[in-house]
Tab-separated table of C-alpha atoms in Angstrom:
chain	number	residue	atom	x	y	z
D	1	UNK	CA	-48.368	67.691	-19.587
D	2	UNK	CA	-47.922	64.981	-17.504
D	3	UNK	CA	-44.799	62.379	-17.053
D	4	UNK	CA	-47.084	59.577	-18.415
D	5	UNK	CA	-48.081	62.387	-21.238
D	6	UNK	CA	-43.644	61.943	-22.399
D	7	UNK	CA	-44.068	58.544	-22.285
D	8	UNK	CA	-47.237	58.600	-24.897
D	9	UNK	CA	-44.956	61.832	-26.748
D	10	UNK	CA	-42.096	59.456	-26.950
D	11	UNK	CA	-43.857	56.469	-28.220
D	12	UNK	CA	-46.681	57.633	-30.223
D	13	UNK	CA	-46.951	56.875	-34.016
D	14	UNK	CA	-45.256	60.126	-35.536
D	15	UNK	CA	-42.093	60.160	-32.671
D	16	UNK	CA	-41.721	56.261	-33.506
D	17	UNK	CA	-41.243	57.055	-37.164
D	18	UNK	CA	-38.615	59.721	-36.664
D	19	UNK	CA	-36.840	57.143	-34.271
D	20	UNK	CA	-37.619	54.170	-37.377
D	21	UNK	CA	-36.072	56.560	-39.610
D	22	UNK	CA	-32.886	57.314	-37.358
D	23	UNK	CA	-32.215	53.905	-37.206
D	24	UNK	CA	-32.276	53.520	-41.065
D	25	UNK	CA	-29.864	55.988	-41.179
D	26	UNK	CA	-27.824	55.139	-38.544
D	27	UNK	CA	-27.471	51.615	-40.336
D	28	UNK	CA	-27.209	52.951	-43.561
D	29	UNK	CA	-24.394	55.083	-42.891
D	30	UNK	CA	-22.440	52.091	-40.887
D	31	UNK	CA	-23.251	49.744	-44.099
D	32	UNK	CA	-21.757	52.510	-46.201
D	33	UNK	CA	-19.131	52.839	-43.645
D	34	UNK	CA	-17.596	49.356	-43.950
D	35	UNK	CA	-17.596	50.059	-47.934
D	36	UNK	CA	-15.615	53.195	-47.852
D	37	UNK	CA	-13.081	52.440	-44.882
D	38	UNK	CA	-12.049	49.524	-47.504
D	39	UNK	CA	-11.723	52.208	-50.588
D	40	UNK	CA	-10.374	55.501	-48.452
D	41	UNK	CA	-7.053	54.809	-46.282
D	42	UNK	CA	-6.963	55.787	-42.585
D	43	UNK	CA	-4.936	58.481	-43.477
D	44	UNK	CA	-8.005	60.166	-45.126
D	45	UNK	CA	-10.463	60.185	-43.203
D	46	UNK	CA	-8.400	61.675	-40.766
D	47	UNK	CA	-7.405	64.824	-43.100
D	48	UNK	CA	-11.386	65.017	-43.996
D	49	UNK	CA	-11.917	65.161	-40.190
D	50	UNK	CA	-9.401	67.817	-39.619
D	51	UNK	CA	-10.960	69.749	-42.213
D	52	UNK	CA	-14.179	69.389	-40.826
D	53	UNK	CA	-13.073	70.244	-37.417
D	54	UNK	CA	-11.547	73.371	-38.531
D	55	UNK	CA	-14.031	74.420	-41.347
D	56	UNK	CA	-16.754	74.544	-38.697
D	57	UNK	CA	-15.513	76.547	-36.176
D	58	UNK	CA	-16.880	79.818	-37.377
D	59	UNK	CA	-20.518	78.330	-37.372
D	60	UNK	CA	-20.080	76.762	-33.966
D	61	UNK	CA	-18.527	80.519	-32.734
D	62	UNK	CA	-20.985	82.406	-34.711
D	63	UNK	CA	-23.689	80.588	-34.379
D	64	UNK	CA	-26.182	81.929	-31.837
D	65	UNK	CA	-28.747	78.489	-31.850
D	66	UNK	CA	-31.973	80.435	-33.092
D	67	UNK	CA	-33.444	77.151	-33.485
D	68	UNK	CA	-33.556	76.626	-29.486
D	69	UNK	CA	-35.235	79.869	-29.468
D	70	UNK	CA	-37.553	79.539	-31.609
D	71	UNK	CA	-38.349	75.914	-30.027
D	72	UNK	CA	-38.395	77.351	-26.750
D	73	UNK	CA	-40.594	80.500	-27.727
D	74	UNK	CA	-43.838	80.281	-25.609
D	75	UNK	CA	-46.648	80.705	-28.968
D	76	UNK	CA	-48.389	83.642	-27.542
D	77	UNK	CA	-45.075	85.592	-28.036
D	78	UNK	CA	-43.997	83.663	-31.363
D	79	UNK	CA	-45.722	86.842	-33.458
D	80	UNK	CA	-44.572	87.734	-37.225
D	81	UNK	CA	-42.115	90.132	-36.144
D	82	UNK	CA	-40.473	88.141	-33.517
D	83	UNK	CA	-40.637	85.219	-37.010
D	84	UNK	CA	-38.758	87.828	-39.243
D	85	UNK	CA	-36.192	88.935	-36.174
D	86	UNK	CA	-35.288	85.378	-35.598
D	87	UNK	CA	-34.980	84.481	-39.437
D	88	UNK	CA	-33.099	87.706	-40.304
D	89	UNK	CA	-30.527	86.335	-37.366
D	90	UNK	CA	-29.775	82.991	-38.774
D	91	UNK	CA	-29.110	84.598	-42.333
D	92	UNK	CA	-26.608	86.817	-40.828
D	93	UNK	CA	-24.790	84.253	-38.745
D	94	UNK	CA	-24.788	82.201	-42.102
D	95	UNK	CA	-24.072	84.364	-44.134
D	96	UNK	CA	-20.800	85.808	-41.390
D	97	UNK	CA	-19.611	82.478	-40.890
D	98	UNK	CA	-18.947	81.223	-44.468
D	99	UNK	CA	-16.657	84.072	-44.829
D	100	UNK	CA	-15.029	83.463	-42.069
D	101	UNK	CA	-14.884	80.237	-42.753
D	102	UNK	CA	-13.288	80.562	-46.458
D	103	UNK	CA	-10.935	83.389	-44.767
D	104	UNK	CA	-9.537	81.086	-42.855
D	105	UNK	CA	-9.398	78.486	-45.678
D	106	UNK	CA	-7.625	80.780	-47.596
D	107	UNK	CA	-5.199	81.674	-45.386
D	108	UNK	CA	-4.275	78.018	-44.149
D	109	UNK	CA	-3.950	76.692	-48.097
D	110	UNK	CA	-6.761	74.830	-49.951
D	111	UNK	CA	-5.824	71.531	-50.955
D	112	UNK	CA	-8.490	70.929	-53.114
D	113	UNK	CA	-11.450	72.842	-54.203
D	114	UNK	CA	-13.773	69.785	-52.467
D	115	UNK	CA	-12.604	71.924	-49.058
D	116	UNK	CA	-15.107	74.598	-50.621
D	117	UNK	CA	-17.684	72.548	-51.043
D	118	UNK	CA	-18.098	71.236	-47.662
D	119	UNK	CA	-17.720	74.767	-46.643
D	120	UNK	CA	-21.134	75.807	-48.781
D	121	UNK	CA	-22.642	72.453	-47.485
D	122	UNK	CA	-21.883	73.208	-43.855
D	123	UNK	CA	-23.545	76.330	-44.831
D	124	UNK	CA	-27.082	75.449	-46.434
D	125	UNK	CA	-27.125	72.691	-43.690
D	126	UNK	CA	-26.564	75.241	-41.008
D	127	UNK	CA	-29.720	77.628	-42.384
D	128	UNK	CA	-31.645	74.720	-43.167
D	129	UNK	CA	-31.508	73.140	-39.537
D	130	UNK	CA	-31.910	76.980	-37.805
D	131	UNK	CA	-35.036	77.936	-40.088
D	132	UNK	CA	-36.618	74.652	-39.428
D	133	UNK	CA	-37.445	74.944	-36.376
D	134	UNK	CA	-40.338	77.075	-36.942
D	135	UNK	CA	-42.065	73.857	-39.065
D	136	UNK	CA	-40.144	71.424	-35.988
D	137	UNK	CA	-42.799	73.143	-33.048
D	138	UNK	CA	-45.806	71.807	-34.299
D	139	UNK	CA	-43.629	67.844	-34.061
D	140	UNK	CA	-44.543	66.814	-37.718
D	141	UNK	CA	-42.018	63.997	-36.745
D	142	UNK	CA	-43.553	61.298	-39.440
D	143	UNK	CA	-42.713	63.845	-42.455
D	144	UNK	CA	-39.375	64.717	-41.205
D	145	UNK	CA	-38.422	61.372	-40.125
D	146	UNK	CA	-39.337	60.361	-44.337
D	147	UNK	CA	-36.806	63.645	-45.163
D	148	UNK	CA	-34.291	62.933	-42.917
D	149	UNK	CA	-34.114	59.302	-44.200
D	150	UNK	CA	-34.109	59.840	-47.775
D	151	UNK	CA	-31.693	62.760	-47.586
D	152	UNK	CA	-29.154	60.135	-45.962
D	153	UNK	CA	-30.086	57.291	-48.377
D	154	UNK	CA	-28.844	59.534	-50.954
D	155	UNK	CA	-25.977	61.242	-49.426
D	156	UNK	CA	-24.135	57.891	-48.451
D	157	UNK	CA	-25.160	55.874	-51.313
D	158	UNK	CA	-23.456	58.790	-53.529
D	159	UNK	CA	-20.589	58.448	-51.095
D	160	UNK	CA	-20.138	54.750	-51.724
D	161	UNK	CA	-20.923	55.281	-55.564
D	162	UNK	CA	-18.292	57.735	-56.069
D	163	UNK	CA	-15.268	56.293	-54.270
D	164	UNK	CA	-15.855	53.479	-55.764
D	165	UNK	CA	-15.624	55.295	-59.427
D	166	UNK	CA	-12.327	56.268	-58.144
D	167	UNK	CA	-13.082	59.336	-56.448
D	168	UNK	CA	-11.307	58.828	-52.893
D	169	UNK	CA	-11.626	60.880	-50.414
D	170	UNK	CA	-13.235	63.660	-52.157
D	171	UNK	CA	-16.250	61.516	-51.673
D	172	UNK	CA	-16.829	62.327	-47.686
D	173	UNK	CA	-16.590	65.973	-48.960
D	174	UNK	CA	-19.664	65.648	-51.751
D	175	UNK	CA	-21.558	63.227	-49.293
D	176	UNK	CA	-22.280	66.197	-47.226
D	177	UNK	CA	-23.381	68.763	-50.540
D	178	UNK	CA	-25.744	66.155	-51.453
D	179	UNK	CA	-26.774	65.317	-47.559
D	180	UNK	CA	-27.660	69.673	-47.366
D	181	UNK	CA	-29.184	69.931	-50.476
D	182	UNK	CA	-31.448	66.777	-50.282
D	183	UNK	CA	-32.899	67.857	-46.980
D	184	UNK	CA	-33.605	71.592	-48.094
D	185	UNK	CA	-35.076	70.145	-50.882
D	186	UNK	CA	-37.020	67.974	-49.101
D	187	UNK	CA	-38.032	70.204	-46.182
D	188	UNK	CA	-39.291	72.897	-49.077
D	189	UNK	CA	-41.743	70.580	-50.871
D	190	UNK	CA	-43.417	69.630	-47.627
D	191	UNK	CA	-43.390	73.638	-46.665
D	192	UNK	CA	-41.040	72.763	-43.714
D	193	UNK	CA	-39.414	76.043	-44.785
D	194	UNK	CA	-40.480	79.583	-45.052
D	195	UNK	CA	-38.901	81.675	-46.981
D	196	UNK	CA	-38.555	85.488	-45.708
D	197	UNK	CA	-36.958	88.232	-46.604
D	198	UNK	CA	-34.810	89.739	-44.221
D	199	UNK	CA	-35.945	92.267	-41.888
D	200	UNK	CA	-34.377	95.882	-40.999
D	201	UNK	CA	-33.937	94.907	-36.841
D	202	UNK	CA	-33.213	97.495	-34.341
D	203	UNK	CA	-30.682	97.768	-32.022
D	204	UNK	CA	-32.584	96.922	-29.128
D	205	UNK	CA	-33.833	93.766	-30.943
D	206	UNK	CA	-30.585	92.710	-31.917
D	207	UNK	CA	-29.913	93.238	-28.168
D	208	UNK	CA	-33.028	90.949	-27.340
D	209	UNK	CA	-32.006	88.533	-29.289
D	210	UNK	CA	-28.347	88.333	-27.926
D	211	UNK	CA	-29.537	88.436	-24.282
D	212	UNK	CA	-31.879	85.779	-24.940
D	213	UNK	CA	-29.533	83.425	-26.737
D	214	UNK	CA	-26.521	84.179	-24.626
D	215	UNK	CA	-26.735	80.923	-22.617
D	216	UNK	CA	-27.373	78.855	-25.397
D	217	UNK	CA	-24.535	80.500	-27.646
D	218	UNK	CA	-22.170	79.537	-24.659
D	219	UNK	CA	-23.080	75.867	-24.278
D	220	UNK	CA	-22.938	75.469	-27.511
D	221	UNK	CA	-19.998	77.072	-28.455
D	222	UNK	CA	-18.360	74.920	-25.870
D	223	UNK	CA	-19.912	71.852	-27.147
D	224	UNK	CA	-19.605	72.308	-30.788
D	225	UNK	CA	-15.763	73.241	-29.946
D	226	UNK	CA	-15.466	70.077	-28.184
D	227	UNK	CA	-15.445	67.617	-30.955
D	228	UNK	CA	-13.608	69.575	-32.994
D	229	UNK	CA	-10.985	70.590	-30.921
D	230	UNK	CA	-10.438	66.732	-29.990
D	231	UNK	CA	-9.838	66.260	-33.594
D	232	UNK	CA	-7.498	69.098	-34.028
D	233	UNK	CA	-5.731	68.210	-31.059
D	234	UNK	CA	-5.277	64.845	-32.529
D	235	UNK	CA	-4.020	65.484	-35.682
D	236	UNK	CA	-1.465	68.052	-34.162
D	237	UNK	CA	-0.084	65.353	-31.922
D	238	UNK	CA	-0.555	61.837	-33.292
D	239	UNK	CA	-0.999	62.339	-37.053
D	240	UNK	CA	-3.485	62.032	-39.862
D	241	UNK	CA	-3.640	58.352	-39.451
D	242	UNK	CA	-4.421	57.643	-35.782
D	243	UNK	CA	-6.943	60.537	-36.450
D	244	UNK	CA	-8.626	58.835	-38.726
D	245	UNK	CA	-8.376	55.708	-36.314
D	246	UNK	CA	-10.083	57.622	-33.405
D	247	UNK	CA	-12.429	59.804	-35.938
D	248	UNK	CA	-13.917	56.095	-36.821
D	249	UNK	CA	-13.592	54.720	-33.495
D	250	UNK	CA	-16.029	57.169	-31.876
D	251	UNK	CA	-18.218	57.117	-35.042
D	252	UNK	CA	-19.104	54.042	-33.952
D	253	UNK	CA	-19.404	54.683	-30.397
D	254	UNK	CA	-21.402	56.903	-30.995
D	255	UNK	CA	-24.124	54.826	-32.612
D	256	UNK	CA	-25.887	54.427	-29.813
D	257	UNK	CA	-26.333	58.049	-29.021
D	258	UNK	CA	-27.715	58.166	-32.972
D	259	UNK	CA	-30.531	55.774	-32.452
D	260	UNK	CA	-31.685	57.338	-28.986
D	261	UNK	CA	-31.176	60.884	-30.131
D	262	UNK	CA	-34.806	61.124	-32.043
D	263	UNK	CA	-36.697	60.446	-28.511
D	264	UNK	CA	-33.677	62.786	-26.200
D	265	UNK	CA	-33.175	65.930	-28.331
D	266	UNK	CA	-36.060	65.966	-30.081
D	267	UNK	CA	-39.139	64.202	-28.426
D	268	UNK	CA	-38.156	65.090	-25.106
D	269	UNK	CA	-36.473	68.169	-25.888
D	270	UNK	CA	-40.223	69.825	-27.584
D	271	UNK	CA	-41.922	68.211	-24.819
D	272	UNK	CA	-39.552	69.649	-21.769
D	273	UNK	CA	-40.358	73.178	-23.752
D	274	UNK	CA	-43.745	72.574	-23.868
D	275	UNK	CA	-44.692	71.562	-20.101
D	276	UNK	CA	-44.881	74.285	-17.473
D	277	UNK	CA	-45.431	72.149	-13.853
D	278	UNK	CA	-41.701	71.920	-12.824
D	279	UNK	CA	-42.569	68.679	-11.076
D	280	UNK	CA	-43.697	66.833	-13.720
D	281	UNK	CA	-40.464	68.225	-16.241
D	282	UNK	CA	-38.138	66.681	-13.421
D	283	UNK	CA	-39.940	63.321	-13.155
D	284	UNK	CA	-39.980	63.371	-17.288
D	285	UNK	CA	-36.719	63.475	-17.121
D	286	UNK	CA	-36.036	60.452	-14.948
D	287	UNK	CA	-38.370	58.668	-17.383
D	288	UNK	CA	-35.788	59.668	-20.148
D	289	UNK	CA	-32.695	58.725	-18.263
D	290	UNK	CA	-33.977	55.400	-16.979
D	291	UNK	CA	-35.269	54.143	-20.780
D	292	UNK	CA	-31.720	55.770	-21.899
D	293	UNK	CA	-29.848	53.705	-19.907
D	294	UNK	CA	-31.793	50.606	-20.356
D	295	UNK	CA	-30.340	50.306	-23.971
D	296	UNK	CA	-26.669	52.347	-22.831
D	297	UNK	CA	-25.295	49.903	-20.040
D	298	UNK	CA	-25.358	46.606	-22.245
D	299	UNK	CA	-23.962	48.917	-25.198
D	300	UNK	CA	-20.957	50.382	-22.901
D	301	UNK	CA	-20.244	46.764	-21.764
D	302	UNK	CA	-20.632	45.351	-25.868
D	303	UNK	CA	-17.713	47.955	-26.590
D	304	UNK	CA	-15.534	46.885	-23.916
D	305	UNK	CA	-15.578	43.435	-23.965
D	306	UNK	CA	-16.360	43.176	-28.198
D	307	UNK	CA	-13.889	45.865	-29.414
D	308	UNK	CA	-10.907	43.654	-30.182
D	309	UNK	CA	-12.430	40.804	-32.371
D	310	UNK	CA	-14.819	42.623	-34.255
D	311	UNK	CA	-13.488	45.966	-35.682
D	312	UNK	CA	-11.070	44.046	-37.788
D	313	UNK	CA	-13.284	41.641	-38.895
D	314	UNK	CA	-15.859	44.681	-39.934
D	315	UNK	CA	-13.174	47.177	-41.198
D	316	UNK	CA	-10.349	44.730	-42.671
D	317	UNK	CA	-6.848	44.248	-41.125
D	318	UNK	CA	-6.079	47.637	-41.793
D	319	UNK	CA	-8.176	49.711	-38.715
D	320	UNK	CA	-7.587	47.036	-36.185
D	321	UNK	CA	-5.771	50.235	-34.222
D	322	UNK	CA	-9.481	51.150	-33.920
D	323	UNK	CA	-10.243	48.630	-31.851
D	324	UNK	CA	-8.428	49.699	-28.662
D	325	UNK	CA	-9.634	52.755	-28.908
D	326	UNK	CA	-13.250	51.853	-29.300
D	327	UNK	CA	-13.036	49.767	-25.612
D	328	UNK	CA	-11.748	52.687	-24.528
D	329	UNK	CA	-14.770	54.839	-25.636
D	330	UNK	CA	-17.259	52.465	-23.621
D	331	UNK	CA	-17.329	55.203	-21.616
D	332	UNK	CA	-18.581	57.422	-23.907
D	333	UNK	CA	-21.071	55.397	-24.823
D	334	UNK	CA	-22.786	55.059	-21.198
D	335	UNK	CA	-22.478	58.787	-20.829
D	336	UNK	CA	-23.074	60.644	-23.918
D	337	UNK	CA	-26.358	60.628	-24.072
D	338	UNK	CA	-26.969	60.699	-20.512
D	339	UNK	CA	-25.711	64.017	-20.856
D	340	UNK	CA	-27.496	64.981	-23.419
D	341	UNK	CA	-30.861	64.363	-22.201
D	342	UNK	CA	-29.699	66.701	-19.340
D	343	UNK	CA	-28.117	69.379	-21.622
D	344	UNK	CA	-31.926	68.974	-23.616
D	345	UNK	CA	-33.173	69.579	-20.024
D	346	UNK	CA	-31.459	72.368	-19.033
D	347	UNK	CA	-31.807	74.372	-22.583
D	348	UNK	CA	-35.404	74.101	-22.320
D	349	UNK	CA	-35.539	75.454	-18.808
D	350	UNK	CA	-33.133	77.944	-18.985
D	351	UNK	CA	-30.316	76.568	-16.396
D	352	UNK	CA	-27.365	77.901	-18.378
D	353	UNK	CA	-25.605	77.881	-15.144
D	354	UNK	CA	-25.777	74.360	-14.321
D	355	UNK	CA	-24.744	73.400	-18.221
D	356	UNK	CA	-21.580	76.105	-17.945
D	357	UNK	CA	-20.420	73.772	-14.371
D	358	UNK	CA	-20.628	70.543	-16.527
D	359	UNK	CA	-18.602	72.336	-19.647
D	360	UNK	CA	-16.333	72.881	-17.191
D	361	UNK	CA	-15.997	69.525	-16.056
D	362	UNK	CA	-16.457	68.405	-18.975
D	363	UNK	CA	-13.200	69.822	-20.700
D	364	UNK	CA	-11.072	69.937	-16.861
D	365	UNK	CA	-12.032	65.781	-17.933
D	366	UNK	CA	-10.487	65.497	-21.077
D	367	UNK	CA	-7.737	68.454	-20.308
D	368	UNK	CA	-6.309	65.195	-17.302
D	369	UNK	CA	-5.937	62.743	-20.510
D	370	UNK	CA	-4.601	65.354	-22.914
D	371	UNK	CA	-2.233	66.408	-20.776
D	372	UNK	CA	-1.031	62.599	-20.030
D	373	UNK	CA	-0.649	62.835	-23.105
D	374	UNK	CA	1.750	65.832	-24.404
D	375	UNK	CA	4.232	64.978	-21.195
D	376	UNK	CA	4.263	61.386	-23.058
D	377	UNK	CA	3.427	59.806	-20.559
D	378	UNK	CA	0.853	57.933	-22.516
D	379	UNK	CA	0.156	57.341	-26.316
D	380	UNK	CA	-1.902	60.118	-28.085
D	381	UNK	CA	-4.637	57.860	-29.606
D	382	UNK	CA	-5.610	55.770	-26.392
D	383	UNK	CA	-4.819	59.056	-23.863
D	384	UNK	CA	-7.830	60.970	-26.346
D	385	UNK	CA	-10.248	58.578	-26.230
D	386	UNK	CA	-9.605	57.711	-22.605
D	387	UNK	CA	-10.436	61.410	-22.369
D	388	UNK	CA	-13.831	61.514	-24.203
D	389	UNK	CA	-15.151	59.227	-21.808
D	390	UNK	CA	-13.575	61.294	-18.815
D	391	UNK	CA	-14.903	63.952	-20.511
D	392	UNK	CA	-18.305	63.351	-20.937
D	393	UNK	CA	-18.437	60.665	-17.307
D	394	UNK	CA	-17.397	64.302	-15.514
D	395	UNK	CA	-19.934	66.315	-17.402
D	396	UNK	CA	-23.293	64.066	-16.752
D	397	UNK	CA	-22.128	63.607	-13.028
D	398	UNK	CA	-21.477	67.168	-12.481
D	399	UNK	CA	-24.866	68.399	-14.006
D	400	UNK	CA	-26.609	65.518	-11.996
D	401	UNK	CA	-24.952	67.135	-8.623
D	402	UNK	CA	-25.762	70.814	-9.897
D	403	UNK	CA	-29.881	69.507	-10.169
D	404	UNK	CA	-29.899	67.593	-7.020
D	405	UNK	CA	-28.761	70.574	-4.890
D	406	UNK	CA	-31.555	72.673	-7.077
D	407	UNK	CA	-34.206	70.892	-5.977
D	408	UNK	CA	-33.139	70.757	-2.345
D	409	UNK	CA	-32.977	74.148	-2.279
């Protein structure tokens, strides 16, 4: 495959649906957005992030990404037993991280039995999107771009439905059962999933299997720690409510990232996998950065200069806290998925390495703001979000740096 062959990838009819459909969710989720941020207080959305943050933990530490794996599997090695291996592996990690998950549930005091249903959620949606990737190599974008949007259509428009009956916050929590059980639903009847039972593995393919998702587990663990750490972090210093200030604030900073993500983790990601010349991989991903940053640079500057006047018009009186913090996270917005077409990079060519430096950076970036902010030197809400855009500024830079030295040498 060629660099001109990502550009065709990227744009042809089936990647341009899945992109049509992000967008459609992406809006429907910030139309249902503006609905509930008028029905739930501040204060809620940040104990629902908190939750969140905590209740996922196990899956991110657990979690071994068999879905990179299996994307990354060259077909000639991709044989039934290597399918059952790698299916009987995501069951266990499920099945090992709910109970960890409702352990620790347990022990810290259930508020509310809704806490348990985002657990079992978090659970179908974490086999779902690991098993997937089997149906997810042969890019059947179109059909799961339809999925993908009607699964959200129905998880935020029972979201908006049910607060609005009077259900309050325990709507975020049944907006994601009906968000995982839509899209296995949906995946089934179009055979995106196959159903197997689980295999008796050997040791020494357990041990393949760990050896060969080692690097991945790592990144991942550090970057499915990251967010939820930040919101941990900010609960345990600034409160429930400026959480749920800065949980909304880079929601929408993040909307971006949501639109581009179809064509960067996906597209590009199966397409990176799927080309062997190392020349033409590196100038692909040029092509991805330059288009990224095309729509990125007038975003970051929208955020900074637009911040102020429009997040209480959108959200009411009540989140204009928000705004600050949302000018704040303009650097986020340039960088995030900068970054992440990198990270996509680097997965599918096996530089763990160079993705372990940028974790690095990446947390050593928002460690400078976090610490400004326990010595008090500056608030909690605007030293956090200064620090996601450190964060993620020091991460694409440092990866950048690690790949220009590669290819000199």
């Amino acid at each position: 495959m060629t660099p001109a062959s990502l550009v065709q990838t990227v744009f042809g009819r089936a990647s341009m649906l899945l992109a049509g459909g992000s967008m459609v969710q992406a809006l429907v989720a910030f139309a249902a957005n503006l609905i509930l941020v008028r029905l739930i207080a501040p204060d809620g959305f940040g104990r629902f992030a908190v939750v969140w943050a905590g209740a996922g933990m196990a899956f991110s530490l657990l979690s071994l990404r068999i879905n990179v794996l299996i994307i990354r599997c060259p077909a000639g090695e991709l044989d039934q037993r290597r399918r059952d291996a790698y299916a009987t592996a995501v069951l266990a990690e499920t099945v090992l991280a709910t109970g960890a998950t409702l352990a620790w549930l347990a022990i810290s005091g259930l508020e509310s039995p809704f806490e348990v249903v985002l657990v079992a959620a978090m659970a179908v949606a974490h086999w779902t999107n690991q098993v997937r990737a089997f149906f997810e190599r042969s890019m059947p974008f179109a059909r799961l771009a339809g999925i993908e949007t009607l699964s959200a259509l129905l998880a935020h428009g029972s979201a908006v439905a049910l607060a609005a009956a009077g259900f309050g916050v325990a709507a975020l929590y049944l907006r994601e059962a009906v968000l995982a059980g839509t899209m296995l639903a949906g995946l089934a009847l179009v055979g995106g999933i196959a159903w197997r039972r689980p295999a008796r593995l050997l040791a020494a393919e357990w041990r393949a299997i760990f050896r060969e998702g080692r690097g991945v587990w790592l990144d991942s663990v550090l970057d499915g720690s990251f967010q939820r750490l930040v919101i941990l972090a900010a609960g345990g210093l600034a409160g429930l409510t400026v959480t749920g200030y800065l949980f909304q604030a880079w929601r929408l900073a993040s909307v971006p990232h949501q639109f581009l993500t179809p064509f960067i983790s996906r597209v590009a990601g199966v397409w990176f996998g799927r080309t062997e010349d190392a020349r033409h991989r590196e100038a692909g991903r040029r092509h991805a950065l330059m288009l990224s940053a095309v729509v990125l640079v007038p975003a970051a500057g929208l955020a900074a200069a637009f911040a102020d006047p429009i997040v209480p018009i959108v959200f009411g009186e009540a989140w204009r806290p928000a705004a600050s913090l949302l000018a704040i996270l303009s650097g986020l917005v340039l960088f995030l998925t900068l970054f992440e077409t990198d990270r996509t990079y680097c997965l599918s060519t096996r530089r763990a390495r160079a993705l372990m430096v940028a974790r690095l950076a990446q947390y050593a970036g928002f460690g400078v703001a976090f610490l400004s902010a326990v010595l008090g030197w500056v608030e909690p809400g605007p030293a956090l979000a200064m620090g996601l855009s450190l964060a993620f500024a020091a991460a694409f830079l440092t990866i950048e740096g690690w790949l220009a030295l590669d290819r000199r040498a």
